[in-house]
Amino acid sequence: MDLFFDTFTNATSMLADPAVLLAIALGAILGSVAGAIPGMTTTLAVGIALPFTFGLRPITAVAFLIAITVGTNYGNSIPAILVGVPGTPSAVLTALDGYKLHQKGQSGVALGTQYIAALLGQLISAFFFVAMVVPLAQLLYVFLAPELWALQLLGIVAIISLTGKNVVKGLVAGALGLAVTMIGPDPVALTGRFTFGIVELRGGLEIVPVVIGALAISELIRSCRQVYDWRQSSGGFSAKFPSFGLARRILRPIGIGTVWGTIMGAIPGGGGVSSAFVAYQQAKLTSKKPEEYGEGSVEGLAANESAQNASQSGEMVPTFGFGIPGSGSMVLLLAALTVHGMVPGPLLVKETPEMLYASTAGLIGGTLVLALIGWPLAKAMLRLVQLDRSVVLVMALLLSMVGVYALRNAVFDVGVMIFFGLVGYFMLRYGYSVAAFALAVTLGHDFEGYLRHGILLTDNSFGTFMSRPVTAILVALSIGLLIFGIAGNIREARRAKAALAISGDALVLVGPQPGAQEPGERVARVEDLGGTALREHEPDQRRERGSDDKT
Amino acid sequence: MDRRKDVAVAAAITLLGLVIAILGTQINLGRIRDPIGSRAMPIAIGLLIMAGGLLLAGRRLVRWRSEPTVVREEGTSDEPDVPAHTLRSMAVWAICFVYVLLLGTLGFLILTPFLLVALLWIMGVRTPVRLAVITVLGIAFGYGVFDLLLGVRLPLGPLDPYLGDLG
């Protein structure tokens, strides 16, 4: 309980530090600006900002990066409401209801609802974050190498199972990440592995260039596949707060969104998108006006806004509580800590509680800054959608390269980042989870170390190692999650197959598609491409047709 | 998603896993020994990657006749209704890679204008004035913030004797 109150006391006193406060204010504003630029995800924004923190004190750096994540989650909804273009994927549902409200001439109501829901969700979830992370961190004091290994296994498996459409690809991605961490000295014997006589590889690869390459550069290179302008906005909007009655009506969905957002965010791989969708569904199920959802519902808008903002605090729970990052941006945050000489892991809060204080200060401070300036910022940020997308992408590439060079003044690091940018590009294109890869890169070295030290600790007995109660529970949970992920994949594949079978006459794209100069698409009928799926579902269809005839 | 490319990626992963496993067997064990040893994890991970790649490629090949050429998208989709070109992405990556290779020799100030102009050109910014303005502003921002403000010693190549003491 002491640590709970200490966290808020120390976070508040940190806000009195001018350098920290300035960093938080700057982070919140820059984050909002980045969030309002379509395609600029939280991970990308943190990746670009990360090198700027190398010269800062660790607490200032952490507070700055957290404030950026708070800002992006706030800013991403403004273009979603006013232009119908979500700044980040988690604002997709905002684009649905918010943009409908804007089209109905209720932009002020939509923006006001978004402002209240986003900030309330963020602020309340900050308290949930501390309430959840403090007991977790204290629980981990008694964990030894076997438990810590099992915990990391659970984190990696959770990301693999819950992200991506193919668990096998997720497993391969995680294994590739672990393979990268094997370059350099062995964690026990300290012998060099996979160094190929290259001097720069003797100490292993730096985590930051690999992670920025896989998470940020890959996305930038992928975005370069297409050249287009973000949608232009024509009209302005009236800045009007929702009435008291409306504000009272949105409190329930905000509560639902905040709770679900924090819970879903706390599951590694859960993330803002899933949080928003789950909260939206829950709010719809319990609403008195479910028919309004999707047609410009302030309740729906409030639920998903509060959820996606609360998920930010949720993602920080495993990051600080277990040392297992809950998302790509949290992987980058932990990578930043390594630059400052800290060891990301379950003992982070115990050994450096000031990191917990700084992150809480970043969450609360960032929210308060946005409460003060978020409303006037909204109109200014609308202009960001009119930026030249090509210029933004090129400048983000340049900044990432210069930034990673700044890490150790090493051109080699920039080369590593560019190399893993290409690896990440192919992973993104073909469905191999870059989040699982980056997480494995961040945890990999310790993962092997804990396993081998753990076996030594248990008198060289793998049976004793696995039969420790907490280890056994965590390994069982990991296996359960993996089975859950595989079952989900199979279900999804069956559903897709059934949908394909029903639309047997539908046309699908086939082979390489013509370019911009050559209009039209190369298509073929599903049946012509192999109609086995259709035949499997024929009895059902006949039955349906039969029942139709009877009626 | 084109299933042929998906199979090619899976095959490349299988090969990579095999290479990791083989190289894992050649790792020096060192003097400090433990029950697992330095070789076990690389070999296990290599085999896991290989098995995953084989499974992914095999599954596609087994369904080769029944599946269409374009299968369900498993990766990040492109924006709909906008033509996408892999070649453009690859060109952007190649230019960045060449930039990194030459950065140490030619330096930031000499090389970056070429990088920015090339990337912007590929990305459809063709007006000479815009190209020039964006390039100058980009270099001024990068050099100003990192070298002059944050004190990062950016590689300056032949210009180092003249500008090296500025940051």
XYZ file of C-alpha atoms in Angstrom:
718
model
C 0.000 0.000 0.000
C 2.913 2.293 0.788
C 4.326 1.951 -2.714
C 0.875 2.753 -4.134
C 0.683 6.110 -2.368
C 4.427 6.719 -2.768
C 4.015 6.344 -6.498
C 1.457 9.137 -6.703
C 3.336 11.356 -4.247
C 6.595 10.957 -6.139
C 4.902 11.283 -9.531
C 3.359 14.574 -8.385
C 6.675 15.857 -7.090
C 8.292 14.895 -10.388
C 5.756 17.087 -12.136
C 7.182 19.987 -10.148
C 10.561 19.417 -11.817
C 10.638 21.947 -14.707
C 12.663 19.640 -16.986
C 10.244 16.740 -16.496
C 7.205 18.969 -16.876
C 8.598 20.503 -20.056
C 9.386 17.057 -21.448
C 5.856 15.867 -20.639
C 4.225 18.937 -22.198
C 6.395 18.592 -25.298
C 5.740 14.870 -25.453
C 1.971 15.294 -25.167
C 1.897 17.971 -27.888
C 4.254 16.125 -30.241
C 2.345 12.912 -29.592
C -0.965 14.598 -30.451
C 0.535 16.013 -33.625
C 1.976 12.603 -34.587
C -1.310 10.874 -33.748
C -3.201 13.255 -36.004
C -1.004 12.339 -38.984
C -2.640 9.310 -40.631
C -0.322 6.310 -40.673
C 1.835 7.606 -37.834
C 1.199 4.903 -35.233
C 2.184 5.151 -31.576
C 5.068 2.742 -32.183
C 6.348 4.794 -35.106
C 6.066 8.046 -33.143
C 7.934 6.574 -30.163
C 10.519 5.052 -32.533
C 11.260 8.418 -34.137
C 11.301 10.259 -30.801
C 13.445 7.651 -29.030
C 16.858 8.912 -30.207
C 16.053 12.384 -28.897
C 15.920 10.933 -25.379
C 19.448 9.505 -25.369
C 20.867 12.711 -23.902
C 18.116 13.077 -21.281
C 17.983 11.831 -17.682
C 16.271 8.422 -17.552
C 13.220 9.729 -15.659
C 12.803 12.624 -18.088
C 13.172 10.240 -21.029
C 10.546 7.826 -19.683
C 8.089 10.620 -18.831
C 8.610 12.116 -22.316
C 8.019 8.808 -24.116
C 4.931 7.992 -22.039
C 3.525 11.480 -22.697
C 4.025 10.851 -26.429
C 1.944 7.674 -26.222
C -0.753 9.592 -24.321
C -0.685 12.293 -26.998
C -0.900 9.931 -29.983
C -3.918 8.172 -28.482
C -5.606 11.542 -28.076
C -4.571 13.025 -31.423
C -5.422 10.006 -33.588
C -9.158 10.599 -33.175
C -9.288 14.181 -34.401
C -8.769 13.441 -38.112
C -10.989 10.366 -37.604
C -13.871 12.611 -36.542
C -13.328 15.544 -38.872
C -12.058 13.830 -42.002
C -13.027 10.187 -41.483
C -9.369 9.117 -41.632
C -8.185 7.411 -38.415
C -4.738 8.650 -37.348
C -3.881 5.168 -36.034
C -5.659 1.792 -36.391
C -7.123 2.031 -32.885
C -9.208 5.035 -33.965
C -11.089 3.035 -36.616
C -14.332 2.973 -34.600
C -13.987 6.688 -33.907
C -14.021 7.216 -37.654
C -17.265 5.242 -37.776
C -19.364 7.103 -35.204
C -17.388 10.344 -34.926
C -17.342 11.026 -38.655
C -21.086 10.260 -38.898
C -21.698 12.876 -36.191
C -19.511 15.337 -38.110
C -21.519 14.664 -41.288
C -24.714 15.338 -39.334
C -23.302 18.740 -38.376
C -22.512 17.681 -34.788
C -18.723 18.001 -34.984
C -18.580 19.954 -31.738
C -20.503 17.237 -29.880
C -18.253 14.542 -31.348
C -15.058 16.400 -30.487
C -16.356 17.258 -27.024
C -17.294 13.631 -26.368
C -13.888 12.491 -27.636
C -12.149 15.079 -25.435
C -14.013 14.033 -22.263
C -13.868 10.280 -22.933
C -10.212 10.185 -23.983
C -8.947 12.227 -21.059
C -11.187 10.607 -18.424
C -10.292 7.144 -19.710
C -6.605 7.981 -19.605
C -6.709 9.569 -16.150
C -8.772 6.858 -14.436
C -6.752 4.094 -16.047
C -3.552 5.666 -14.674
C -4.865 4.829 -11.187
C -5.761 1.299 -12.328
C -2.235 0.969 -13.709
C -0.598 1.771 -10.393
C -3.132 -0.349 -8.479
C -2.323 -3.350 -10.709
C 1.408 -2.920 -11.116
C 2.355 -2.423 -7.464
C 1.150 -5.819 -6.176
C 2.517 -7.551 -9.282
C 5.940 -6.024 -8.866
C 6.026 -6.996 -5.201
C 4.951 -10.537 -6.015
C 7.904 -10.882 -8.370
C 10.439 -10.199 -5.622
C 10.255 -13.906 -4.726
C 10.637 -15.123 -8.315
C 13.842 -16.930 -9.218
C 15.293 -17.848 -12.599
C 12.795 -20.664 -13.398
C 9.769 -18.460 -12.661
C 11.256 -15.523 -14.556
C 11.910 -17.766 -17.557
C 8.328 -19.062 -17.476
C 7.027 -15.496 -17.181
C 8.953 -14.415 -20.270
C 7.724 -17.505 -22.100
C 4.155 -16.521 -21.245
C 4.724 -12.965 -22.525
C 6.168 -14.136 -25.825
C 3.458 -16.781 -26.314
C 0.716 -14.254 -25.469
C 1.912 -11.865 -28.189
C 2.221 -14.769 -30.650
C -1.252 -16.105 -29.897
C -3.136 -12.837 -29.786
C -1.591 -10.928 -32.682
C -1.498 -11.869 -36.344
C -3.692 -14.233 -38.288
C -1.418 -17.266 -38.194
C 0.025 -18.651 -34.959
C 2.697 -20.693 -36.773
C 3.973 -17.512 -38.408
C 3.940 -15.835 -34.995
C 5.997 -18.701 -33.564
C 8.491 -18.426 -36.399
C 8.706 -14.659 -35.844
C 9.344 -15.152 -32.117
C 11.980 -17.793 -32.859
C 13.683 -15.463 -35.347
C 13.793 -12.781 -32.648
C 15.387 -15.256 -30.216
C 17.897 -16.233 -32.928
C 18.946 -12.581 -33.273
C 19.742 -12.409 -29.555
C 22.092 -15.360 -29.906
C 24.520 -13.246 -31.875
C 27.350 -12.304 -29.526
C 28.412 -13.687 -26.163
C 26.671 -16.704 -24.676
C 24.895 -15.708 -21.401
C 26.602 -18.402 -19.287
C 29.842 -19.538 -20.946
C 30.452 -16.109 -22.550
C 31.774 -17.702 -25.742
C 31.059 -15.862 -28.986
C 28.238 -17.158 -31.185
C 27.364 -16.283 -34.792
C 29.916 -13.457 -34.923
C 31.457 -14.606 -38.250
C 34.692 -12.823 -37.337
C 32.966 -9.417 -37.463
C 34.297 -7.229 -34.641
C 31.034 -5.276 -34.261
C 29.115 -8.495 -33.587
C 31.337 -9.683 -30.718
C 29.304 -7.835 -28.123
C 25.995 -8.784 -29.740
C 23.575 -6.536 -31.581
C 22.232 -3.418 -29.873
C 18.536 -3.894 -29.129
C 17.429 -0.385 -30.144
C 18.486 -0.436 -33.843
C 17.048 -3.932 -34.298
C 13.734 -3.004 -32.673
C 13.395 0.376 -34.439
C 14.259 -1.338 -37.719
C 11.689 -4.087 -37.231
C 8.898 -1.914 -35.863
C 9.327 1.537 -37.414
C 11.516 1.331 -40.540
C 9.608 -1.702 -41.803
C 6.336 0.222 -41.572
C 7.853 3.255 -43.322
C 9.212 1.096 -46.162
C 5.862 -0.656 -46.441
C 4.074 2.708 -46.585
C 6.331 3.685 -49.520
C 4.584 1.023 -51.629
C 1.811 3.521 -52.254
C 1.766 7.204 -53.160
C -1.421 9.112 -52.383
C -2.690 12.138 -50.522
C -4.544 11.931 -47.272
C -8.120 13.092 -47.699
C -8.471 16.843 -47.789
C -10.860 18.482 -45.361
C -13.045 21.276 -46.586
C -15.131 22.526 -43.726
C -14.433 23.796 -40.245
C -16.306 22.869 -37.091
C -18.032 24.569 -34.229
C -16.235 24.043 -30.938
C -19.091 23.164 -28.596
C -18.978 21.056 -25.470
C -21.664 18.392 -25.021
C -24.585 19.457 -22.844
C -24.748 18.310 -19.211
C -27.386 15.694 -20.046
C -25.264 14.258 -22.827
C -22.147 14.322 -20.647
C -24.041 12.304 -18.033
C -25.174 9.844 -20.691
C -21.626 9.121 -21.801
C -20.327 8.397 -18.286
C -21.512 4.760 -18.409
C -19.794 3.946 -21.718
C -16.687 5.757 -20.488
C -16.665 3.499 -17.413
C -17.081 0.389 -19.569
C -14.397 1.570 -21.971
C -11.925 2.385 -19.219
C -12.282 -0.965 -17.478
C -12.129 -3.028 -20.678
C -9.378 -0.873 -22.099
C -7.160 -1.384 -19.073
C -7.841 -5.117 -18.885
C -7.366 -5.770 -22.607
C -4.326 -3.516 -22.738
C -2.739 -5.438 -19.872
C -2.734 -8.624 -21.952
C 0.427 -8.584 -24.082
C -0.769 -8.292 -27.656
C -4.241 -7.101 -26.580
C -3.620 -3.536 -27.715
C -5.759 -0.512 -28.471
C -7.692 -1.959 -31.408
C -8.969 -5.021 -29.521
C -9.715 -2.879 -26.458
C -11.772 -0.451 -28.514
C -13.723 -3.229 -30.240
C -14.486 -5.138 -27.016
C -15.534 -1.993 -25.148
C -17.686 -0.868 -28.078
C -19.491 -4.212 -28.165
C -19.994 -4.237 -24.386
C -21.332 -0.696 -24.391
C -23.683 -1.570 -27.267
C -24.966 -4.675 -25.478
C -25.869 -2.675 -22.382
C -27.122 0.433 -24.174
C -30.703 1.640 -24.256
C -30.113 2.882 -27.816
C -28.033 0.137 -29.486
C -29.514 1.029 -32.880
C -27.552 4.301 -32.835
C -24.208 2.476 -32.734
C -22.414 2.842 -36.033
C -24.769 5.606 -37.111
C -23.244 8.424 -35.091
C -23.580 7.313 -31.483
C -21.999 9.462 -28.799
C -22.081 6.444 -26.460
C -20.179 4.304 -28.947
C -17.698 7.092 -29.508
C -17.206 7.523 -25.759
C -16.750 3.790 -25.152
C -14.092 3.235 -27.794
C -12.289 6.517 -27.083
C -11.977 5.778 -23.372
C -10.978 2.170 -24.132
C -8.200 2.955 -26.577
C -6.772 5.589 -24.234
C -7.076 3.331 -21.188
C -5.378 0.518 -23.084
C -2.245 2.662 -22.996
C -2.116 2.379 -19.199
C -3.011 -1.302 -19.494
C -0.049 -1.954 -21.812
C 2.222 -0.521 -19.133
C 1.072 -3.100 -16.544
C 3.015 -6.098 -17.946
C 5.804 -3.765 -19.046
C 6.528 -2.506 -15.553
C 4.995 -5.329 -13.545
C 6.628 -8.271 -15.339
C 9.202 -6.601 -17.558
C 7.267 -7.937 -20.538
C 6.253 -5.184 -22.958
C 2.597 -5.239 -23.885
C 2.959 -3.610 -27.316
C 5.437 -2.362 -29.900
C 5.683 1.072 -28.294
C 6.383 -0.554 -24.919
C 9.132 -2.678 -26.509
C 10.723 0.588 -27.622
C 10.278 2.059 -24.151
C 12.115 -0.869 -22.586
C 14.766 -0.630 -25.292
C 15.217 3.028 -24.331
C 15.810 1.973 -20.733
C 18.696 -0.266 -21.825
C 20.340 2.780 -23.393
C 20.204 4.434 -19.985
C 21.892 1.461 -18.362
C 18.785 -0.098 -16.852
C 17.927 -3.762 -17.141
C 14.389 -4.238 -18.449
C 12.848 -7.079 -16.521
C 10.624 -8.015 -13.633
C 12.899 -6.390 -11.097
C 12.754 -3.008 -12.807
C 10.271 -1.533 -10.331
C 12.150 -2.940 -7.337
C 15.554 -1.743 -8.463
C 14.499 1.549 -10.044
C 11.130 2.592 -8.603
C 11.698 6.070 -10.034
C 10.863 4.595 -13.448
C 7.402 3.736 -12.139
C 7.047 7.259 -10.724
C 8.212 8.786 -14.019
C 5.798 6.716 -16.078
C 2.913 7.635 -13.755
C 3.957 11.274 -14.008
C 3.995 10.923 -17.801
C 0.490 9.444 -17.818
C -1.080 11.931 -15.421
C 0.954 14.945 -16.557
C 0.341 14.198 -20.240
C -3.393 13.941 -19.596
C -3.468 17.215 -17.662
C -1.509 19.010 -20.383
C -3.987 17.758 -22.972
C -6.887 18.790 -20.735
C -5.530 22.325 -20.876
C -4.507 22.602 -24.513
C -6.178 19.633 -26.216
C -9.315 21.528 -27.165
C -7.645 24.465 -28.996
C -5.136 22.025 -30.510
C -7.926 20.102 -32.227
C -8.593 22.695 -34.917
C -4.895 23.264 -35.568
C -4.292 19.538 -35.940
C -6.848 19.288 -38.712
C -4.238 20.921 -40.962
C -1.897 17.969 -40.426
C -4.077 15.797 -42.628
C -3.194 18.177 -45.457
C 0.548 17.474 -45.094
C 2.291 15.792 -48.012
C 2.388 12.115 -47.060
C 5.487 11.452 -49.174
C 7.449 14.204 -47.427
C 6.380 12.922 -43.994
C 7.566 9.382 -44.849
C 10.924 10.526 -46.223
C 11.595 12.829 -43.267
C 10.637 10.083 -40.801
C 13.168 7.786 -42.522
C 15.901 10.432 -42.304
C 15.161 11.204 -38.639
C 15.195 7.504 -37.723
C 18.580 7.010 -39.391
C 20.191 10.067 -37.801
C 18.574 9.205 -34.480
C 19.909 5.659 -34.375
C 23.354 6.916 -35.377
C 23.169 9.207 -32.311
C 22.829 6.147 -30.049
C 26.559 5.286 -30.168
C 27.839 7.448 -33.034
C 28.022 4.224 -35.028
C 27.145 3.920 -38.714
C 27.040 0.153 -38.120
C 23.911 0.600 -35.969
C 22.189 2.459 -38.815
C 23.078 -0.439 -41.122
C 21.620 -2.902 -38.615
C 18.431 -0.848 -38.413
C 18.087 -0.675 -42.210
C 18.726 -4.424 -42.509
C 16.046 -5.259 -39.949
C 13.767 -2.739 -41.657
C 13.827 -5.013 -44.701
C 13.327 -8.117 -42.562
C 10.382 -6.397 -40.847
C 8.954 -5.332 -44.208
C 8.699 -8.935 -45.389
C 7.337 -9.972 -42.015
C 4.627 -7.310 -42.245
C 3.750 -8.213 -45.827
C 3.459 -11.943 -45.205
C 1.885 -11.942 -41.742
C 4.859 -12.747 -39.468
C 4.267 -10.749 -36.267
C 6.889 -8.004 -35.953
C 5.658 -7.389 -32.388
C 6.531 -10.988 -31.432
C 9.887 -10.628 -33.172
C 10.694 -7.352 -31.366
C 9.553 -8.736 -28.009
C 11.742 -11.809 -28.440
C 14.686 -9.580 -29.364
C 14.149 -7.537 -26.199
C 13.758 -10.517 -23.870
C 15.814 -13.143 -25.703
C 19.156 -12.804 -23.982
C 17.599 -13.073 -20.521
C 15.258 -15.810 -21.737
C 18.155 -18.139 -22.436
C 20.060 -16.930 -19.372
C 17.139 -17.608 -17.005
C 16.628 -21.071 -18.472
C 20.256 -22.101 -18.100
C 20.769 -20.477 -14.703
C 17.470 -22.008 -13.597
C 18.594 -25.511 -14.540
C 21.819 -24.968 -12.616
C 19.761 -23.718 -9.662
C 17.622 -26.862 -9.646
C 20.592 -29.247 -9.505
C 20.691 -29.778 -13.275
C 17.223 -31.334 -13.216
C 14.765 -30.180 -15.871
C 11.997 -32.019 -13.997
C 12.618 -30.048 -10.806
C 12.848 -26.870 -12.875
C 9.448 -27.447 -14.470
C 7.720 -28.764 -11.375
C 8.187 -25.593 -9.342
C 4.558 -24.516 -8.733
C 4.668 -21.024 -10.266
C 6.790 -22.210 -13.205
C 4.396 -25.085 -13.867
C 1.352 -22.786 -13.750
C 2.942 -20.226 -16.075
C 4.099 -22.896 -18.554
C 0.623 -24.461 -18.487
C -0.885 -21.027 -19.130
C 1.502 -20.545 -22.061
C 0.500 -23.880 -23.566
C -3.169 -23.010 -22.992
C -2.720 -19.643 -24.735
C -0.980 -21.303 -27.651
C -3.828 -23.798 -28.038
C -6.311 -20.913 -27.759
C -4.461 -19.053 -30.524
C -4.318 -22.099 -32.795
C -8.015 -22.845 -32.199
C -8.847 -19.219 -33.013
C -6.859 -19.470 -36.242
C -8.665 -22.652 -37.263
C -12.059 -21.075 -36.480
C -11.167 -17.974 -38.474
C -9.958 -20.048 -41.438
C -13.198 -22.072 -41.439
C -15.252 -18.886 -41.327
C -13.298 -17.429 -44.246
C -13.699 -20.674 -46.181
C -17.446 -20.653 -45.571
C -17.695 -17.040 -46.703
C -15.730 -17.933 -49.823
C -18.001 -20.880 -50.507
C -21.169 -18.809 -50.233
C -19.791 -16.318 -52.731
C -18.719 -18.965 -55.229
C -19.528 -16.695 -58.151
C -17.608 -13.796 -56.675
C -14.606 -12.471 -58.524
C -11.210 -12.438 -56.800
C -7.926 -10.799 -57.757
C -5.541 -13.224 -59.428
C -1.817 -12.945 -60.022
C 0.177 -9.705 -60.377
C -2.114 -6.715 -60.760
C -1.695 -4.055 -63.458
C -0.134 -0.738 -62.511
C -1.640 2.750 -62.487
C -1.171 3.228 -66.236
C -3.115 0.064 -67.013
C -6.710 0.365 -65.798
C -8.676 -2.665 -64.612
C -7.903 -5.738 -62.526
C -6.980 -9.325 -63.334
C -9.785 -11.374 -61.808
C -11.191 -14.889 -61.843
C -14.263 -16.660 -60.438
C -13.784 -18.474 -57.140
C -15.260 -21.638 -58.641
C -12.786 -21.528 -61.515
C -9.933 -21.381 -59.044
C -10.989 -24.580 -57.264
C -14.538 -25.116 -56.092
C -14.014 -27.684 -53.361
C -15.008 -25.248 -50.640
C -18.331 -24.622 -52.328
C -19.167 -28.305 -52.495
C -18.508 -28.739 -48.781
C -21.203 -26.222 -47.979
C -23.740 -27.250 -50.565
C -25.922 -29.325 -48.225
C -26.341 -26.354 -45.893
C -27.192 -24.101 -48.781
C -29.704 -26.570 -50.191
C -31.310 -26.818 -46.781
C -31.497 -23.032 -46.598
C -32.920 -22.839 -50.080
C -35.459 -25.494 -49.157
C -36.622 -23.588 -46.128
C -36.849 -20.452 -48.265
C -39.073 -22.291 -50.743
C -41.374 -23.476 -47.975
C -41.847 -19.976 -46.673
C -1.624 -12.304 -50.773
C 0.052 -14.260 -53.567
C 0.519 -17.830 -52.327
C 3.638 -18.309 -54.502
C 5.408 -15.512 -52.655
C 4.128 -16.882 -49.349
C 5.678 -20.267 -50.169
C 8.923 -18.602 -51.266
C 9.165 -16.717 -47.945
C 8.404 -19.925 -46.014
C 11.091 -21.779 -48.010
C 13.627 -19.032 -47.262
C 12.754 -19.306 -43.559
C 13.220 -23.086 -43.677
C 16.651 -22.619 -45.207
C 17.557 -19.970 -42.616
C 16.496 -22.319 -39.800
C 18.631 -25.081 -41.264
C 21.657 -22.766 -41.486
C 21.166 -21.616 -37.861
C 20.926 -25.226 -36.660
C 24.037 -26.300 -38.597
C 26.060 -23.294 -37.442
C 24.796 -23.995 -33.913
C 26.558 -27.354 -33.944
C 29.880 -25.605 -34.607
C 29.743 -23.205 -31.653
C 32.729 -23.331 -29.319
C 31.538 -24.716 -25.967
C 34.031 -22.739 -23.875
C 35.428 -23.631 -20.476
C 32.416 -22.866 -18.327
C 30.020 -25.753 -18.878
C 26.355 -26.142 -17.921
C 23.856 -28.932 -18.632
C 22.254 -27.087 -21.543
C 25.386 -25.609 -23.055
C 26.025 -22.924 -25.653
C 24.899 -25.006 -28.604
C 21.507 -26.301 -27.444
C 19.472 -23.098 -27.750
C 20.729 -22.107 -31.235
C 20.157 -25.648 -32.494
C 16.676 -25.803 -30.935
C 15.711 -22.377 -32.275
C 17.116 -23.243 -35.710
C 15.105 -26.454 -35.791
C 11.969 -24.629 -34.604
C 12.342 -22.046 -37.381
C 12.959 -24.810 -39.909
C 9.937 -26.792 -38.724
C 7.755 -23.672 -38.847
C 8.923 -22.832 -42.364
C 8.378 -26.410 -43.531
C 4.897 -26.486 -42.020
C 3.921 -23.187 -43.642
C 5.307 -24.118 -47.042
C 3.951 -27.671 -46.834
C 0.463 -26.536 -45.916
C 0.297 -24.255 -48.938
C 1.691 -26.963 -51.230
C -0.818 -29.565 -50.008
C -3.679 -27.185 -50.834
C -2.085 -25.994 -54.075
C -4.851 -27.350 -56.332
C -7.785 -26.290 -54.187
C -6.645 -22.764 -53.323
C -6.745 -19.726 -55.611
C -3.496 -17.932 -56.503
C -4.486 -14.997 -54.336
C -5.223 -16.302 -50.849
C -6.529 -14.663 -47.682
C -4.323 -11.736 -46.614
C -2.313 -12.577 -43.495
C -0.051 -9.535 -43.477
C -0.710 -5.801 -43.326
C -2.937 -4.813 -46.229
C -2.332 -1.882 -48.536
C -4.755 1.023 -48.765
C -7.616 -0.057 -51.012
C -8.051 1.579 -54.428
C -4.459 2.853 -54.536
C -1.897 1.077 -56.732
C 0.929 -0.477 -54.713
C 4.434 -1.138 -56.001
C 6.868 -3.441 -54.238
C 9.613 -2.089 -56.489
C 9.198 1.377 -55.016
C 9.635 0.072 -51.485
C 12.660 -1.936 -52.532
C 14.169 1.110 -54.253
C 13.653 3.188 -51.085
C 15.319 0.474 -49.012
C 18.236 0.102 -51.458
C 18.868 3.855 -51.477
C 18.891 3.916 -47.663
C 21.288 0.956 -47.649
C 23.696 2.634 -50.094
C 23.435 5.801 -47.995
C 24.564 3.856 -44.921
C 27.456 2.286 -46.842
C 28.744 5.682 -47.988
C 27.861 7.739 -44.902
C 31.182 7.229 -43.124
C 33.218 8.179 -46.208
C 31.248 11.064 -47.682
C 29.586 12.407 -44.558
C 26.098 13.605 -43.660
C 26.174 17.015 -45.328
C 27.429 15.795 -48.701
C 25.411 12.585 -48.919
C 22.040 13.538 -47.398
C 20.969 15.923 -50.228
C 21.312 13.020 -52.677
C 19.377 10.741 -50.326
C 16.509 13.172 -49.850
C 16.228 14.146 -53.508
C 16.281 10.480 -54.579
C 13.687 9.395 -51.996
C 11.386 12.354 -52.640
C 11.653 11.790 -56.402
C 10.692 8.150 -56.009
C 7.802 9.158 -53.775
C 6.405 11.471 -56.432
C 7.723 14.884 -55.368
C 9.040 16.170 -58.689
C 8.881 19.993 -58.611
C 12.497 21.262 -58.484
C 11.699 24.113 -56.094
C 9.857 21.809 -53.666
C 12.629 19.258 -53.867
C 15.236 21.918 -53.106
C 13.292 23.528 -50.250
C 12.405 20.232 -48.549
C 15.976 18.939 -48.929
C 17.556 22.080 -47.467
C 15.058 22.198 -44.593
C 15.510 18.489 -43.862
C 19.297 18.747 -43.721
C 19.174 21.962 -41.692
C 16.805 20.313 -39.180
C 18.802 17.071 -38.927
C 22.179 18.755 -38.636
C 20.911 21.599 -36.473
C 19.082 19.449 -33.940
C 21.439 16.496 -33.691
C 24.884 17.993 -34.301
C 24.557 21.567 -33.103
C 21.886 21.196 -30.407
C 22.303 17.650 -29.047
C 26.059 17.485 -29.639
C 25.981 14.289 -31.692
C 29.108 14.091 -33.872
C 27.560 13.335 -37.239
C 30.046 11.942 -39.776
C 31.148 14.819 -41.987
C 33.609 13.053 -44.296
C 35.818 15.479 -46.208
C 34.119 18.432 -44.490
C 35.219 17.295 -41.037
C 38.335 19.514 -40.863
C 36.190 22.571 -41.607
C 32.976 21.904 -39.695
C 34.002 19.231 -37.200
C 34.365 21.659 -34.295
C 30.970 23.291 -34.748
C 28.793 20.829 -32.815
